Coordinates of C-alpha atoms and ligand atoms in Angstrom, one line a residue:
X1 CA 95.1 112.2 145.9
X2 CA 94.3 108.5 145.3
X3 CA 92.3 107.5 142.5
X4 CA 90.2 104.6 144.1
X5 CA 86.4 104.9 142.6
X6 CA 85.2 103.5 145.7
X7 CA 82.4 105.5 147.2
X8 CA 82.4 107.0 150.7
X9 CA 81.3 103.9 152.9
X10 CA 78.4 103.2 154.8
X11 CA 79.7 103.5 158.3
X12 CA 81.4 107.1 156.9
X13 CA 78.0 107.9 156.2
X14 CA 76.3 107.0 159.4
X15 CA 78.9 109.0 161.3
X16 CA 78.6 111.7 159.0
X17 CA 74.5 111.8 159.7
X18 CA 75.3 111.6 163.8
X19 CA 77.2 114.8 163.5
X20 CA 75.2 116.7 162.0
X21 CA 72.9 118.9 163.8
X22 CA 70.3 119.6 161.1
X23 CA 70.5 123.4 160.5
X24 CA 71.1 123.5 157.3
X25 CA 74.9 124.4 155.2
X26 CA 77.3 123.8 158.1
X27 CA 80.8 122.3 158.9
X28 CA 79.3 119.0 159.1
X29 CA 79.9 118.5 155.3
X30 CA 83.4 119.5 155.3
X31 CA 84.8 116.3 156.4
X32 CA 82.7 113.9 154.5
X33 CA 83.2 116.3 150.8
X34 CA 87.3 116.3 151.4
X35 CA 87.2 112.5 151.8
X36 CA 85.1 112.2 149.4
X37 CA 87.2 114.3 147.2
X38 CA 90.8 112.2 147.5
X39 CA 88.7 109.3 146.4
X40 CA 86.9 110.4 144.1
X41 CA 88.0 113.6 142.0
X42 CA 88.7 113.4 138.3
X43 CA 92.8 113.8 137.7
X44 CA 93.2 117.1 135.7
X45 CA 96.4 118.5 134.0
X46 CA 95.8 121.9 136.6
X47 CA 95.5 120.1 139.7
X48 CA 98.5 118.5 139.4
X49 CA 100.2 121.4 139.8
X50 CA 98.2 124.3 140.8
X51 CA 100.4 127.5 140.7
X52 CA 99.2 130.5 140.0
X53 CA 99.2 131.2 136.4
X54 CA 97.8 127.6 135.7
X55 CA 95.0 127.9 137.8
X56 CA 94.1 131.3 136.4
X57 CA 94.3 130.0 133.0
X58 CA 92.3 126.8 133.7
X59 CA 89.9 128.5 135.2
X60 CA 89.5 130.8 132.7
X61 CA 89.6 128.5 130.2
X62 CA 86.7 126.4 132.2
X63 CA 83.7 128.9 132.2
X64 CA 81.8 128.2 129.2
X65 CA 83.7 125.2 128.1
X66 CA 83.6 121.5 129.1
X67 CA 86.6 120.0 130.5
X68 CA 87.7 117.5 128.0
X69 CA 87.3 120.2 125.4
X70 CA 89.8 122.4 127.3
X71 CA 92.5 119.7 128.1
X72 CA 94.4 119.9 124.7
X73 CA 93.7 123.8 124.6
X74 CA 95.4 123.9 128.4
X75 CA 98.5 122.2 127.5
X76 CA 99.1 124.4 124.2
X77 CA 98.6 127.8 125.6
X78 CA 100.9 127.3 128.5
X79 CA 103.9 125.7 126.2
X80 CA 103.6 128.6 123.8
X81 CA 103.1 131.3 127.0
X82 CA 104.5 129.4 129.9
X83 CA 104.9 133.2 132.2
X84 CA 102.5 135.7 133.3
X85 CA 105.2 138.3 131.4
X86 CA 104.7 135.9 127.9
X87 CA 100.9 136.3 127.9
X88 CA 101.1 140.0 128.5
X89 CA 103.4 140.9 125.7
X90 CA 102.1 138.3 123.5
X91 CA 101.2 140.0 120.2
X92 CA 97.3 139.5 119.9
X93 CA 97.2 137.5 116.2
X94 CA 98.9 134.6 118.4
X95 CA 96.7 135.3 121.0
X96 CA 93.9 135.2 119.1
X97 CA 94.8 131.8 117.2
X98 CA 96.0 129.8 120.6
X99 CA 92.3 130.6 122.0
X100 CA 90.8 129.8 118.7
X101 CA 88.1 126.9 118.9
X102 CA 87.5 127.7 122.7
X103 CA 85.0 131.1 122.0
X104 CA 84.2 133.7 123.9
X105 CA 87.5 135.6 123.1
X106 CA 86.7 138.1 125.4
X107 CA 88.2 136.3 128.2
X108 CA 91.3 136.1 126.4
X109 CA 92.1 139.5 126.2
X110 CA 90.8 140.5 129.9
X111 CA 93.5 138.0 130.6
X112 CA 95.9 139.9 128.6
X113 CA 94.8 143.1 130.4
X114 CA 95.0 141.6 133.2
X115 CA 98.4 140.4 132.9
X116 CA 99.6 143.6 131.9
X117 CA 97.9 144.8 135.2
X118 CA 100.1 142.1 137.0
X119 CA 103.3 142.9 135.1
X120 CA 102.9 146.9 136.6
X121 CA 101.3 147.1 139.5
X122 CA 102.1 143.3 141.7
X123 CA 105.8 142.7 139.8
X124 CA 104.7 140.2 137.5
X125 CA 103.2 137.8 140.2
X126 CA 99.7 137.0 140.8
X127 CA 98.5 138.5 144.2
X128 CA 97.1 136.3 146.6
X129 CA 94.9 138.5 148.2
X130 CA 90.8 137.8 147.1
X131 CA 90.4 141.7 147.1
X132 CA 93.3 142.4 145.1
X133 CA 92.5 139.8 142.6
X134 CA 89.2 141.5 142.2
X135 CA 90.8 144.7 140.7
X136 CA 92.3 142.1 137.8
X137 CA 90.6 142.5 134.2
X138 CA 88.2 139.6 134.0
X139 CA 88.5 139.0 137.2
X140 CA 85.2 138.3 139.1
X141 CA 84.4 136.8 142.7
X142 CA 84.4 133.2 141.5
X143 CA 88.0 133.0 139.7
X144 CA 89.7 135.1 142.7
X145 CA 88.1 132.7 144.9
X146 CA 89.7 129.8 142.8
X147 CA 93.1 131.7 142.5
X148 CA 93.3 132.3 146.2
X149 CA 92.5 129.3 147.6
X150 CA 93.7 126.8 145.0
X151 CA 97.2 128.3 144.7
X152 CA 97.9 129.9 147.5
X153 CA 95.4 128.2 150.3
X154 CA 93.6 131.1 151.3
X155 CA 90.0 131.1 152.9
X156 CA 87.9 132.3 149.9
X157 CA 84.9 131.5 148.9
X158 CA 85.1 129.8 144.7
X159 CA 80.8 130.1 143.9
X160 CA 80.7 129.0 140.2
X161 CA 77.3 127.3 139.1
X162 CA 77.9 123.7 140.0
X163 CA 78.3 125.6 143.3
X164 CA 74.7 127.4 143.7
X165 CA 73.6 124.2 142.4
X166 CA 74.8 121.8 145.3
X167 CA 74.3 124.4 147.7
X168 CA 70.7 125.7 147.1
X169 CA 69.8 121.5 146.9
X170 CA 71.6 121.3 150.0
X171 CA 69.6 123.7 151.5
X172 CA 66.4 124.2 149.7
X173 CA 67.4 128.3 148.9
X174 CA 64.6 129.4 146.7
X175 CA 66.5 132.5 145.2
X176 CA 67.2 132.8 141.4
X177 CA 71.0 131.7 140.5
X178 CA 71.3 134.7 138.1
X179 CA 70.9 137.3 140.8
X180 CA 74.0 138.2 142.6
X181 CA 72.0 139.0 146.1
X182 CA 71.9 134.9 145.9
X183 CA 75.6 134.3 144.8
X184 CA 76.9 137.0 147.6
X185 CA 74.3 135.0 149.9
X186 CA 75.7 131.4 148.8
X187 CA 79.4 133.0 149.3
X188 CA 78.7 134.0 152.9
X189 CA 77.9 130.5 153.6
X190 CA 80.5 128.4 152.0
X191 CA 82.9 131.5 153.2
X192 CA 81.7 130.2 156.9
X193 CA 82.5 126.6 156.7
X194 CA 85.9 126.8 154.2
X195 CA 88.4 124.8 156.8
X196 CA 91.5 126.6 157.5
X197 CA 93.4 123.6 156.5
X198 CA 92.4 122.8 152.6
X199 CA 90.6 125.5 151.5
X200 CA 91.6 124.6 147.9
X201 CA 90.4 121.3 147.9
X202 CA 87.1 122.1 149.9
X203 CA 86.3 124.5 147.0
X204 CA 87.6 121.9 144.4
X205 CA 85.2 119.1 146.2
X206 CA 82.2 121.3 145.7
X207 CA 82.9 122.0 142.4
X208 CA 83.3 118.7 141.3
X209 CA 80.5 117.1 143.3
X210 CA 78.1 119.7 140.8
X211 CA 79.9 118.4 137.9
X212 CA 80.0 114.8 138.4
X213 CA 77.1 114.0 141.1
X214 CA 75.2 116.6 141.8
X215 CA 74.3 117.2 138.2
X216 CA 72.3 119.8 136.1
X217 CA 70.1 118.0 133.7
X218 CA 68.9 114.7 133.9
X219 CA 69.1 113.1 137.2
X220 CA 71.8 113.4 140.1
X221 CA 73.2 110.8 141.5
X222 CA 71.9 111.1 145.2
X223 CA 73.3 107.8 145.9
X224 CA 76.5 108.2 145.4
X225 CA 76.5 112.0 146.7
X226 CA 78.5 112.1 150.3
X227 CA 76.3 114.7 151.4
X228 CA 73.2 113.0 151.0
X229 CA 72.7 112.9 154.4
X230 CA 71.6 116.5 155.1
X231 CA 70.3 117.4 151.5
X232 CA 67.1 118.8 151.7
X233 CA 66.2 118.6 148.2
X234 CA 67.3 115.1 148.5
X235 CA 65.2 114.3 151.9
X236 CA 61.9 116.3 150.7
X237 CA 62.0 114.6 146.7
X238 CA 62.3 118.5 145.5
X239 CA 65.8 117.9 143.4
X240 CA 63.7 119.2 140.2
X241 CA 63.1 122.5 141.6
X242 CA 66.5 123.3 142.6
X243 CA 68.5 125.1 141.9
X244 CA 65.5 128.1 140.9
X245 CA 66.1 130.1 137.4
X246 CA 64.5 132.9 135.9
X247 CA 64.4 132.2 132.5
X248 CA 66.3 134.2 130.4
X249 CA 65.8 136.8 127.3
X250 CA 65.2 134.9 124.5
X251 CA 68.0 135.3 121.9
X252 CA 68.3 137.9 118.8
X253 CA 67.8 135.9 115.5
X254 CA 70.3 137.2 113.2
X255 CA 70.2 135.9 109.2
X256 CA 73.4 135.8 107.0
X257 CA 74.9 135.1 103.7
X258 CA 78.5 133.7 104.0
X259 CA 80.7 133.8 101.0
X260 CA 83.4 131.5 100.2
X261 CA 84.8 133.5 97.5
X262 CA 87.8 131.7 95.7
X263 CA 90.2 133.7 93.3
X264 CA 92.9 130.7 91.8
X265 CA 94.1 129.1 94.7
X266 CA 93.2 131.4 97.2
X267 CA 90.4 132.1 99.4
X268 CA 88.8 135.7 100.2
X269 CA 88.7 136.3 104.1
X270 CA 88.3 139.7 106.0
X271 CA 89.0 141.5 109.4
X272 CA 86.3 141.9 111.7
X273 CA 85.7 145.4 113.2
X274 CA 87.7 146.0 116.5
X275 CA 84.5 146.5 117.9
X276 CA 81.2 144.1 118.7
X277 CA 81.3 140.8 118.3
X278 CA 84.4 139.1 117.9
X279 CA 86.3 142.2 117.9
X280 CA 89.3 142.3 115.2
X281 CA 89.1 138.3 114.4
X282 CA 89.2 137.2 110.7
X283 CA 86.0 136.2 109.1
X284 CA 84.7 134.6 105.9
X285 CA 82.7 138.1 103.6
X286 CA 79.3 137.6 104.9
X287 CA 76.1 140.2 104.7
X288 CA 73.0 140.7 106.3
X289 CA 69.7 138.7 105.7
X290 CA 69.6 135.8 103.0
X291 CA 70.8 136.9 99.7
X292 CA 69.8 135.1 96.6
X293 CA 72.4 134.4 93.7
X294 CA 71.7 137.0 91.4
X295 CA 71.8 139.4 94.9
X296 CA 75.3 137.9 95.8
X297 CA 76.6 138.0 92.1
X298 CA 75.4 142.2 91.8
X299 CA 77.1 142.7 95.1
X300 CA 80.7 141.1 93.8
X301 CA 80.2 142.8 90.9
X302 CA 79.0 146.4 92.5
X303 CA 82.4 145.6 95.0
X304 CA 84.8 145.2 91.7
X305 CA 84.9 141.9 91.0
X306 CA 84.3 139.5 88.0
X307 CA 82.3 136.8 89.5
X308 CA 82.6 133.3 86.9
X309 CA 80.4 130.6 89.0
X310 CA 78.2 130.9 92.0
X311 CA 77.0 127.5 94.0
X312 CA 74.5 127.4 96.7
X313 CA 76.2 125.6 99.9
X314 CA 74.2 124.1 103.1
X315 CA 72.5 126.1 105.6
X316 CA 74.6 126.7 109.2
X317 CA 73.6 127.8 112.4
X318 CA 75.7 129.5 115.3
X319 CA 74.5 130.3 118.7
X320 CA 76.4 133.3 120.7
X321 CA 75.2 134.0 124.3
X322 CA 73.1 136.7 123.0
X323 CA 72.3 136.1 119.4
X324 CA 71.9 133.3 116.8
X325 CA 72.9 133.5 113.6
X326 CA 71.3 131.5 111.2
X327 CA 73.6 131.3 107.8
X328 CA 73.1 130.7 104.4
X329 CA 76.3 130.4 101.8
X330 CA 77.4 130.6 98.6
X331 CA 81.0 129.1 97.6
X332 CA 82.1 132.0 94.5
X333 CA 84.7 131.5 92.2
X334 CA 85.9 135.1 90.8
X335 CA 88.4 136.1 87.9
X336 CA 92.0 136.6 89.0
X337 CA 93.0 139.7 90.2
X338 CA 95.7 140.8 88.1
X339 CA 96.1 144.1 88.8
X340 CA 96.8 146.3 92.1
X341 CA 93.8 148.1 91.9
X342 CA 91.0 145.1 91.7
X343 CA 93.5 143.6 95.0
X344 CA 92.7 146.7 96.4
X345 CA 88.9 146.0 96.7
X346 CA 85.9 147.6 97.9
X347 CA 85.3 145.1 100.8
X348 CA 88.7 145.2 101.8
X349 CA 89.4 141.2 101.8
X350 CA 92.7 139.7 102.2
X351 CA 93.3 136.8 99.5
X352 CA 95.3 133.9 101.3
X353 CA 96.5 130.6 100.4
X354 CA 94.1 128.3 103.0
X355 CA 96.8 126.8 104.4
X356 CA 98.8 130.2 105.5
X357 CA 95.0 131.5 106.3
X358 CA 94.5 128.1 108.7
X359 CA 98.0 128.8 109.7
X360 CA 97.9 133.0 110.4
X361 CA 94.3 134.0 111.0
X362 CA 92.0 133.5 113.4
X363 CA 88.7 132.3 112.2
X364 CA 85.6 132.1 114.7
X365 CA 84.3 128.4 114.6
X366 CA 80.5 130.2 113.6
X367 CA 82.2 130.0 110.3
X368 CA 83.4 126.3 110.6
X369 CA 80.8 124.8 108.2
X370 CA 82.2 127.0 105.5
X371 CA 85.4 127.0 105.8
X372 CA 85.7 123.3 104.9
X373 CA 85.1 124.6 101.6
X374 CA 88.1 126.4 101.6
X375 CA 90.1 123.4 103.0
X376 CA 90.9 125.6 105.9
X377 CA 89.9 123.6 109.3
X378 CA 89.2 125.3 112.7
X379 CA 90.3 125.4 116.5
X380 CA 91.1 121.4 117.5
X381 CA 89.8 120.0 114.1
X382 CA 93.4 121.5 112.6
X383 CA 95.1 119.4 114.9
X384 CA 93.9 116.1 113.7
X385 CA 95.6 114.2 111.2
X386 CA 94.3 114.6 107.4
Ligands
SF4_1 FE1 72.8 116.9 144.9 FE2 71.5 114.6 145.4 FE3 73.8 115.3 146.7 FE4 71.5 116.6 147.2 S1 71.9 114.4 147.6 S2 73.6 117.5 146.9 S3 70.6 116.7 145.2 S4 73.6 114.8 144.5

């Protein structure tokens, strides 16, 4: 794949607009996207070498996080679990900490399901087959697609949003995005025009034409697009109203008191249920609705411990796909804990040194404007040099 940033030339244009009929999504933009695609597409640690397991982790890795921010987290996961087998028996702490900083840890243990799936039922290889891929934890119609075609060249359609997005502009589809009547719809189509030949890289051009060209908010750049020649969006001015959204719920407002509680040189942190969100991660003490001092300092005490100074720290806010949280805290230092039965307190917190904590335990980034009270620094921030 050359790297040239030249754009796809005017006579390639032309020709592209003479054979085209004018009915819409058809195999007249197959050519024109894969040349456009060796010239233009970014260079990206998993298309370098697209088997299996990367792709699946990539892809994985990709919904719900930006590219850049998943390069570093790519590279690590795969030294530390370089086999399908390694992720599957990987003991979930580890897990847990090599996702940290990307969120949504969800997809990290359907992954682990899923390899376990793998590791019993397809003899520790990936299947190739879309419908098999299906049955995989975590697995919907979008990453099969990607599997299949990407690493093992198989016609199958890979429908992520940058997809719906070029594709209703392309053809002036009025459906909502979020309903899956319109993604099955959108599927059919592309499924009709994949080309035998690079089904992988037609997939990958679409893909990256909605993230580089063709892009959601502010405006797309039409004139570079290669497709420009049959967009109807494009032809009509109607790019704003494409692709069509219902808008969605609006999200739960949750409030919160964090608390950085500090016992000599080590800082109070606690596991979260295996249940809800971020299931069995470690969190900072925290408790519903915004406590004042004297609230906080009855609770420690009503919980066993000897509170000695209370500070008020800024305000945070985290936003989940569902709910907000919006976070006030309190940095506490206690009294040591000198015997076994004060260790053994009422909330059931683990005293750490930070470093072993930073080191151990995974610690949601919704905490991250605490925990720099407790000198313990989250996901890629860790990495950097203090
Ligand atoms: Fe998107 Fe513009 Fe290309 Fe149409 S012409 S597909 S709106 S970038």
């Amino acid at each position: 794949m050359s790297t040239n940033k030249k754009h796809s030339s005017d006579i390639d244009m032309k020709r592209d607009e003479k054979n085209y009929d004018g009915k819409g999504l058809e195999e007249g933009i197959v050519k024109p996207m894969l040349r456009w695609y060796d010239h233009q597409a970014r260079i990206l640690p998993w298309r370098e070498d697209p088997q299996p397991y990367k792709v699946w982790v990539s892809e994985i890795m990709l919904q719900q996080t930006r590219v850049e921010a998943v390069k570093p987290f790519y590279d690590r996961f795969l030294k530390a679990l370089p086999t399908i087998e390694d992720l599957a028996f990987c003991k979930e702490d580890k897990l847990m900490k090599l996702w940290e900083g990307l969120g949504y840890y969800n997809r990290v243990r359907n992954m682990q399901k899923a390899a376990l799936q793998v590791m019993e039922q397809f003899g520790g290889q990936l299947p190739s087959d879309y419908e098999e891929l299906l049955t995989l934890s975590g697995i919907g119609s979008y990453t099969a697609g990607a599997i299949s075609s990407i690493a093992y060249q198989k016609k199958a359609p890979a429908v992520d949003g940058n997809v719906l997005r070029v594709i209703t502009r392309l053809t002036l589809n009025e459906g909502d995005i979020l309903k899956q009547s319109v993604k099955k719809e959108v599927e059919k189509q592309v499924m009709e025009i994949i080309p035998e030949d690079r089904p992988g890289d037609f997939n990958q051009s679409l893909i990256e034409l909605g993230a580089i060209i063709c892009v959601p908010n502010g405006v797309p750049k039409c004139q570079e697009c290669p497709v420009a020649f049959c967009c109807q969006a494009f032809k009509t001015g109607r790019i704003d109203e494409f692709p069509k959204k219902k808008q969605k719920q609006k999200r739960k407002i949750e409030e919160k008191t964090v608390l950085v509680i500090q016992e000599t040189d080590r800082v109070g942190i606690h596991k979260r249920d295996r249940k809800g969100l971020l299931p069995g991660l470690y969190e900072l003490p925290n408790l519903s609705g915004h406590l004042t001092q004297e609230e906080v300092i009855d609770y420690l005490e009503v919980s066993g411990f000897r509170p000695l100074r209370i500070q008020p720290l800024e305000t945070a806010k985290h936003i989940f796909s569902h709910v907000e949280w919006r976070m006030i805290g309190y940095v506490i230092r206690i009294e040591d804990l000198t015997n076994k039965e004060e260790k053994d307190n009422s909330l059931d917190l683990i005293f750490e040194d930070p470093k072993k904590a930073e080191e151990h335990y995974s610690i949601p980034a919704a905490f991250s404007a605490y925990t720099a009270y407790m000198n313990i620094r989250l996901g890629q921030d860790k990495y950097k040099e203090s």
